[in-house]
Amino acid sequence: MYDGLPSPSIAPIPTGWKPIVQLVPMNDSVPLQPPRLAIVGGGLAGMAAAVAALRRGLRVEMFESRRRLGGRAGSFIDPATGTTVDHCQHVAMGCCTNWADFCRRTGVEDCFSRHRRLHFISPVGQQTDFAASRWLPAPLHLAPGLLRLRYLSLAERLGIARSLWRLARTPAQALQGTVGDWLRQQRQSPRAIERFWSVVLVSALGETVDRASLGAARKVFVDGFLAARRAYEVLIPRVPLGEIYDRRLRQWLVDHGVQVHTGTRIRRIRGDGNRVTGIELPDGTHRPFDFVIAAVPWRRVGRLFDPSIRAALPTLDAVEQIESSAITAAHLWFDRPITGLPHAALIGRLSQWLFAHGQPPIEDSPSGHYYQVVISASGGLAGRDRDEVAAEVCDDLKAVFPAAADARLLHRRVVTHGEAVFSVRPGIERLRPPQQTPLANLALAGDWTATGWPATMEGAVRSGYLGV
Ligand SMILES: Cc1cc2nc3c(=O)[nH]c(=O)nc-3n(C[C@H](O)[C@H](O)[C@H](O)COP(=O)(O)OP(=O)(O)OC[C@H]3O[C@@H](n4cnc5c(N)ncnc54)[C@H](O)[C@@H]3O)c2cc1C
């Protein structure tokens, strides 16, 4: 977006990269000021854009409507326990290279623990640990782990390996339709779909196999499991997301000269039809800027522009067709530990992933032992009573963790985020606009822009890097 700069690269900004803005004062008495950039939206996309813009020597101001930075990757204080809990557990994978670069640059990488061993719990409570072979190179490094999944028959395991191979070898552009239809064509059994394909894809894509595109599924398996030895590893925050993205990242941004305005909902991005001229603050005042990045969710972006600017952005018409998918988080406080595992995928149950907060063994706390259960693609829970959902989740835990049978639930909070992520339906890539716009001084950022990734922290960071 900034003329004269190298075209944005999706790879991490190389170490030692120097801002290349060459500012030559007109004369000794009038030093030229660096251009000013307004970033509207303080989620991961906006923050990544700020990091990239700083490296290009821009003066950055960030405007976020909420009081906290982090957007969907944020926390709140649970009034009953007084503890800071995340809106929903956020997990990254080893393949999230731009997100890792962003965390390293901003000094928050120590906030995450890396898990090389993933724990799967069969419907009858049998635990299988899944890890890369020490000896086999990618893409074969996970084959022994797959063959150990004893809650699938040997024929199912071999059939899965065959289909994975076929999927990886088919060029992405040749893949059409939903992954569910393709799996049935591949003669995958309903049990293999439920116990393997859905377990991986529903949590990675936030969508069911009957709705998710085959292309998105291929990306998960190729990038996340086959392409590199450590791509499948899981990174889990050690502290609440608010501590990472609101407190520490905000401090980093401020220390590096970014003016951060939280609690400031931008009414409009204004322009004259050819260029953006600035932004309209909540009180109606106009603040001029040289460049603007709109880093708001896809449901908000259309309304953010002056009609003259909106008319110059025809790609936003398609954005309005992007569907959303829900994710439910069940926050549970028990009177005792229910498992020593830090996380677990529960096979064939409503509860998909369990996360234990705090490193095991979990320390006693007055507010109990806190766990979070995540249910992705949870649109089917709409209309169900929260107590009923919590009860079914507790039944799941009791069925597979013996220690949960005697545990008393002290407190629970079930939160469904109806528009958690965009739905990776077939054809979604045609609806996602690039970060660059026809207006030279306006860019878009957000997980929903064209990054090739599903709605993830990695996608959001990529979009922010690409937007500058
Ligand atoms: C329940 C849930 C679970 C998830 N789990 C995972 C996971 O495990 N792993 C993973 O990688 N991803 C996960 N995600 C997805 C991830 O949170 C998002 O992809 C990512 O945070 C999106 O970042 P963003 O900056 O694009 O958008 P957002 O986080 O939505 O940020 C946009 C910001 O713009 C602000 N804004 C909007 N309008 C205005 C305005 N007019 N003026 C100023 N500010 C404005 C909003 O307040 C918001 O802070 C999950 C999401 C949810 C909801």
Short mmCIF file of N, CA and C in Angstrom, two decimals, residues 1-2 7-11 37 44-46 48-49 52 98 269 276 291-296 301 305 312-313 315-316 319 422 429 431-454 456-468:
data_model
loop_
_atom_site.label_atom_id
_atom_site.label_comp_id
_atom_site.label_asym_id
_atom_site.label_seq_id
_atom_site.Cartn_x
_atom_site.Cartn_y
_atom_site.Cartn_z
N MET A 1 0.81 -1.20 0.00
CA MET A 1 0.00 0.00 0.00
C MET A 1 0.84 1.25 0.00
N TYR A 2 2.09 1.16 0.50
CA TYR A 2 2.92 2.34 0.61
C TYR A 2 3.86 2.34 -0.59
N SER A 7 7.00 -5.22 -2.45
CA SER A 7 5.66 -5.78 -2.32
C SER A 7 5.64 -6.67 -1.08
N PRO A 8 4.49 -6.68 -0.38
CA PRO A 8 4.44 -7.40 0.88
C PRO A 8 4.72 -8.88 0.69
N SER A 9 5.39 -9.43 1.64
CA SER A 9 5.76 -10.83 1.53
C SER A 9 5.02 -11.60 2.61
N ILE A 10 4.59 -12.80 2.29
CA ILE A 10 3.86 -13.57 3.28
C ILE A 10 4.82 -14.25 4.25
N ALA A 11 6.07 -14.35 3.85
CA ALA A 11 7.05 -14.96 4.76
C ALA A 11 7.34 -13.98 5.88
N LEU A 37 -0.18 6.56 9.67
CA LEU A 37 -1.08 5.43 9.37
C LEU A 37 -2.08 5.26 10.50
N LEU A 44 -5.73 -9.19 16.25
CA LEU A 44 -4.40 -9.64 15.82
C LEU A 44 -4.01 -9.08 14.46
N ALA A 45 -4.99 -8.93 13.56
CA ALA A 45 -4.67 -8.40 12.24
C ALA A 45 -4.17 -6.96 12.36
N GLY A 46 -4.87 -6.14 13.15
CA GLY A 46 -4.46 -4.75 13.34
C GLY A 46 -3.11 -4.66 14.02
N ALA A 48 -0.70 -6.91 14.03
CA ALA A 48 0.37 -7.36 13.12
C ALA A 48 0.67 -6.28 12.09
N ALA A 49 -0.38 -5.60 11.63
CA ALA A 49 -0.16 -4.49 10.68
C ALA A 49 0.69 -3.41 11.33
N ALA A 52 4.34 -4.49 11.36
CA ALA A 52 4.95 -4.37 10.03
C ALA A 52 5.14 -2.90 9.66
N ASN A 98 3.80 -17.23 10.62
CA ASN A 98 3.73 -15.76 10.72
C ASN A 98 3.28 -15.33 12.11
N ILE A 269 -14.55 5.69 7.74
CA ILE A 269 -13.30 6.00 7.05
C ILE A 269 -13.70 6.89 5.89
N VAL A 276 -8.37 7.81 0.45
CA VAL A 276 -8.89 7.96 1.80
C VAL A 276 -8.24 9.21 2.39
N PHE A 291 -2.40 7.16 5.40
CA PHE A 291 -2.80 5.80 5.06
C PHE A 291 -3.76 5.28 6.12
N VAL A 292 -4.66 4.39 5.70
CA VAL A 292 -5.57 3.76 6.66
C VAL A 292 -5.63 2.26 6.36
N ILE A 293 -5.61 1.46 7.43
CA ILE A 293 -5.87 0.02 7.30
C ILE A 293 -7.14 -0.29 8.09
N ALA A 294 -8.11 -0.87 7.40
CA ALA A 294 -9.36 -1.30 8.07
C ALA A 294 -9.18 -2.75 8.49
N ALA A 295 -9.04 -2.97 9.80
CA ALA A 295 -8.77 -4.32 10.32
C ALA A 295 -9.91 -4.74 11.22
N VAL A 296 -11.14 -4.62 10.72
CA VAL A 296 -12.33 -4.96 11.51
C VAL A 296 -12.93 -6.26 10.98
N VAL A 301 -17.13 -4.41 8.11
CA VAL A 301 -16.30 -3.61 7.22
C VAL A 301 -17.11 -2.79 6.21
N PHE A 305 -17.21 2.65 5.61
CA PHE A 305 -16.68 3.62 4.64
C PHE A 305 -17.72 4.65 4.22
N ALA A 312 -15.95 2.54 -4.41
CA ALA A 312 -14.69 2.18 -5.07
C ALA A 312 -14.17 0.82 -4.61
N LEU A 313 -14.95 0.14 -3.77
CA LEU A 313 -14.49 -1.15 -3.22
C LEU A 313 -15.49 -2.26 -3.58
N THR A 315 -15.13 -5.28 -4.25
CA THR A 315 -14.88 -6.62 -3.69
C THR A 315 -15.60 -6.82 -2.36
N LEU A 316 -16.02 -5.71 -1.73
CA LEU A 316 -16.73 -5.87 -0.45
C LEU A 316 -18.15 -6.40 -0.63
N VAL A 319 -17.99 -9.96 0.16
CA VAL A 319 -17.71 -10.22 1.58
C VAL A 319 -19.02 -10.38 2.36
N PHE A 422 -15.36 -17.31 10.13
CA PHE A 422 -16.11 -17.41 8.87
C PHE A 422 -16.15 -18.88 8.47
N GLU A 429 -13.06 -18.93 -1.12
CA GLU A 429 -11.89 -18.16 -1.55
C GLU A 429 -12.27 -17.08 -2.56
N LEU A 431 -14.80 -15.21 -2.31
CA LEU A 431 -15.45 -14.11 -1.59
C LEU A 431 -14.46 -13.27 -0.79
N ARG A 432 -13.23 -13.76 -0.65
CA ARG A 432 -12.26 -13.07 0.23
C ARG A 432 -11.44 -12.08 -0.59
N PRO A 433 -11.47 -10.79 -0.23
CA PRO A 433 -10.74 -9.80 -1.04
C PRO A 433 -9.26 -9.76 -0.65
N PRO A 434 -8.42 -9.29 -1.58
CA PRO A 434 -7.01 -9.10 -1.20
C PRO A 434 -6.89 -7.94 -0.23
N GLN A 435 -5.75 -7.82 0.40
CA GLN A 435 -5.54 -6.73 1.37
C GLN A 435 -5.40 -5.40 0.63
N GLN A 436 -4.79 -5.42 -0.54
CA GLN A 436 -4.66 -4.17 -1.30
C GLN A 436 -6.00 -3.83 -1.92
N THR A 437 -6.31 -2.54 -1.98
CA THR A 437 -7.59 -2.11 -2.55
C THR A 437 -7.29 -1.21 -3.76
N PRO A 438 -8.31 -0.89 -4.54
CA PRO A 438 -8.07 0.03 -5.66
C PRO A 438 -7.59 1.41 -5.19
N LEU A 439 -7.81 1.74 -3.93
CA LEU A 439 -7.34 3.03 -3.42
C LEU A 439 -5.93 2.84 -2.86
N ALA A 440 -5.00 3.65 -3.36
CA ALA A 440 -3.58 3.40 -3.06
C ALA A 440 -3.26 3.55 -1.58
N ASN A 441 -4.06 4.34 -0.85
CA ASN A 441 -3.69 4.56 0.56
C ASN A 441 -4.67 3.88 1.54
N LEU A 442 -5.37 2.86 1.05
CA LEU A 442 -6.27 2.09 1.92
C LEU A 442 -5.99 0.60 1.76
N ALA A 443 -5.85 -0.10 2.87
CA ALA A 443 -5.70 -1.56 2.82
C ALA A 443 -6.70 -2.19 3.79
N LEU A 444 -7.00 -3.45 3.54
CA LEU A 444 -7.87 -4.23 4.42
C LEU A 444 -6.99 -5.23 5.17
N ALA A 445 -7.40 -5.58 6.36
CA ALA A 445 -6.74 -6.67 7.08
C ALA A 445 -7.81 -7.39 7.89
N GLY A 446 -7.54 -8.61 8.24
CA GLY A 446 -8.52 -9.41 8.99
C GLY A 446 -8.41 -10.84 8.52
N ASP A 447 -8.75 -11.77 9.42
CA ASP A 447 -8.62 -13.19 9.08
C ASP A 447 -9.44 -13.56 7.85
N TRP A 448 -10.47 -12.77 7.53
CA TRP A 448 -11.39 -13.06 6.43
C TRP A 448 -10.85 -12.61 5.08
N THR A 449 -9.78 -11.80 5.04
CA THR A 449 -9.23 -11.38 3.75
C THR A 449 -8.47 -12.56 3.14
N ALA A 450 -8.01 -12.38 1.90
CA ALA A 450 -7.43 -13.52 1.17
C ALA A 450 -6.05 -13.85 1.70
N THR A 451 -5.99 -14.83 2.56
CA THR A 451 -4.70 -15.29 3.08
C THR A 451 -4.48 -16.76 2.72
N GLY A 452 -5.54 -17.43 2.27
CA GLY A 452 -5.44 -18.87 2.02
C GLY A 452 -5.63 -19.70 3.28
N TRP A 453 -5.71 -19.01 4.43
CA TRP A 453 -5.86 -19.72 5.71
C TRP A 453 -7.30 -19.63 6.20
N PRO A 454 -7.71 -20.61 7.00
CA PRO A 454 -9.02 -20.46 7.66
C PRO A 454 -8.95 -19.35 8.71
N THR A 456 -8.06 -17.94 11.65
CA THR A 456 -7.13 -18.31 12.72
C THR A 456 -6.28 -17.09 13.07
N MET A 457 -5.55 -17.22 14.16
CA MET A 457 -4.60 -16.18 14.52
C MET A 457 -3.54 -16.05 13.42
N GLU A 458 -3.13 -17.19 12.85
CA GLU A 458 -2.15 -17.15 11.75
C GLU A 458 -2.72 -16.35 10.56
N GLY A 459 -3.96 -16.62 10.22
CA GLY A 459 -4.57 -15.90 9.09
C GLY A 459 -4.64 -14.41 9.38
N ALA A 460 -5.01 -14.06 10.62
CA ALA A 460 -5.12 -12.65 10.99
C ALA A 460 -3.76 -11.96 10.89
N VAL A 461 -2.71 -12.60 11.42
CA VAL A 461 -1.37 -11.99 11.38
C VAL A 461 -0.90 -11.87 9.93
N ARG A 462 -1.09 -12.91 9.14
CA ARG A 462 -0.71 -12.84 7.72
C ARG A 462 -1.37 -11.65 7.05
N SER A 463 -2.65 -11.47 7.31
CA SER A 463 -3.37 -10.37 6.64
C SER A 463 -2.78 -9.03 7.06
N GLY A 464 -2.40 -8.91 8.33
CA GLY A 464 -1.83 -7.65 8.80
C GLY A 464 -0.48 -7.38 8.16
N TYR A 465 0.34 -8.42 8.04
CA TYR A 465 1.64 -8.26 7.38
C TYR A 465 1.45 -7.89 5.90
N LEU A 466 0.46 -8.53 5.27
CA LEU A 466 0.24 -8.29 3.85
C LEU A 466 -0.39 -6.92 3.58
N GLY A 467 -1.04 -6.37 4.61
CA GLY A 467 -1.76 -5.11 4.41
C GLY A 467 -0.84 -3.90 4.36
N VAL A 468 0.41 -4.06 4.79
CA VAL A 468 1.29 -2.88 4.89
C VAL A 468 2.21 -2.82 3.70
#
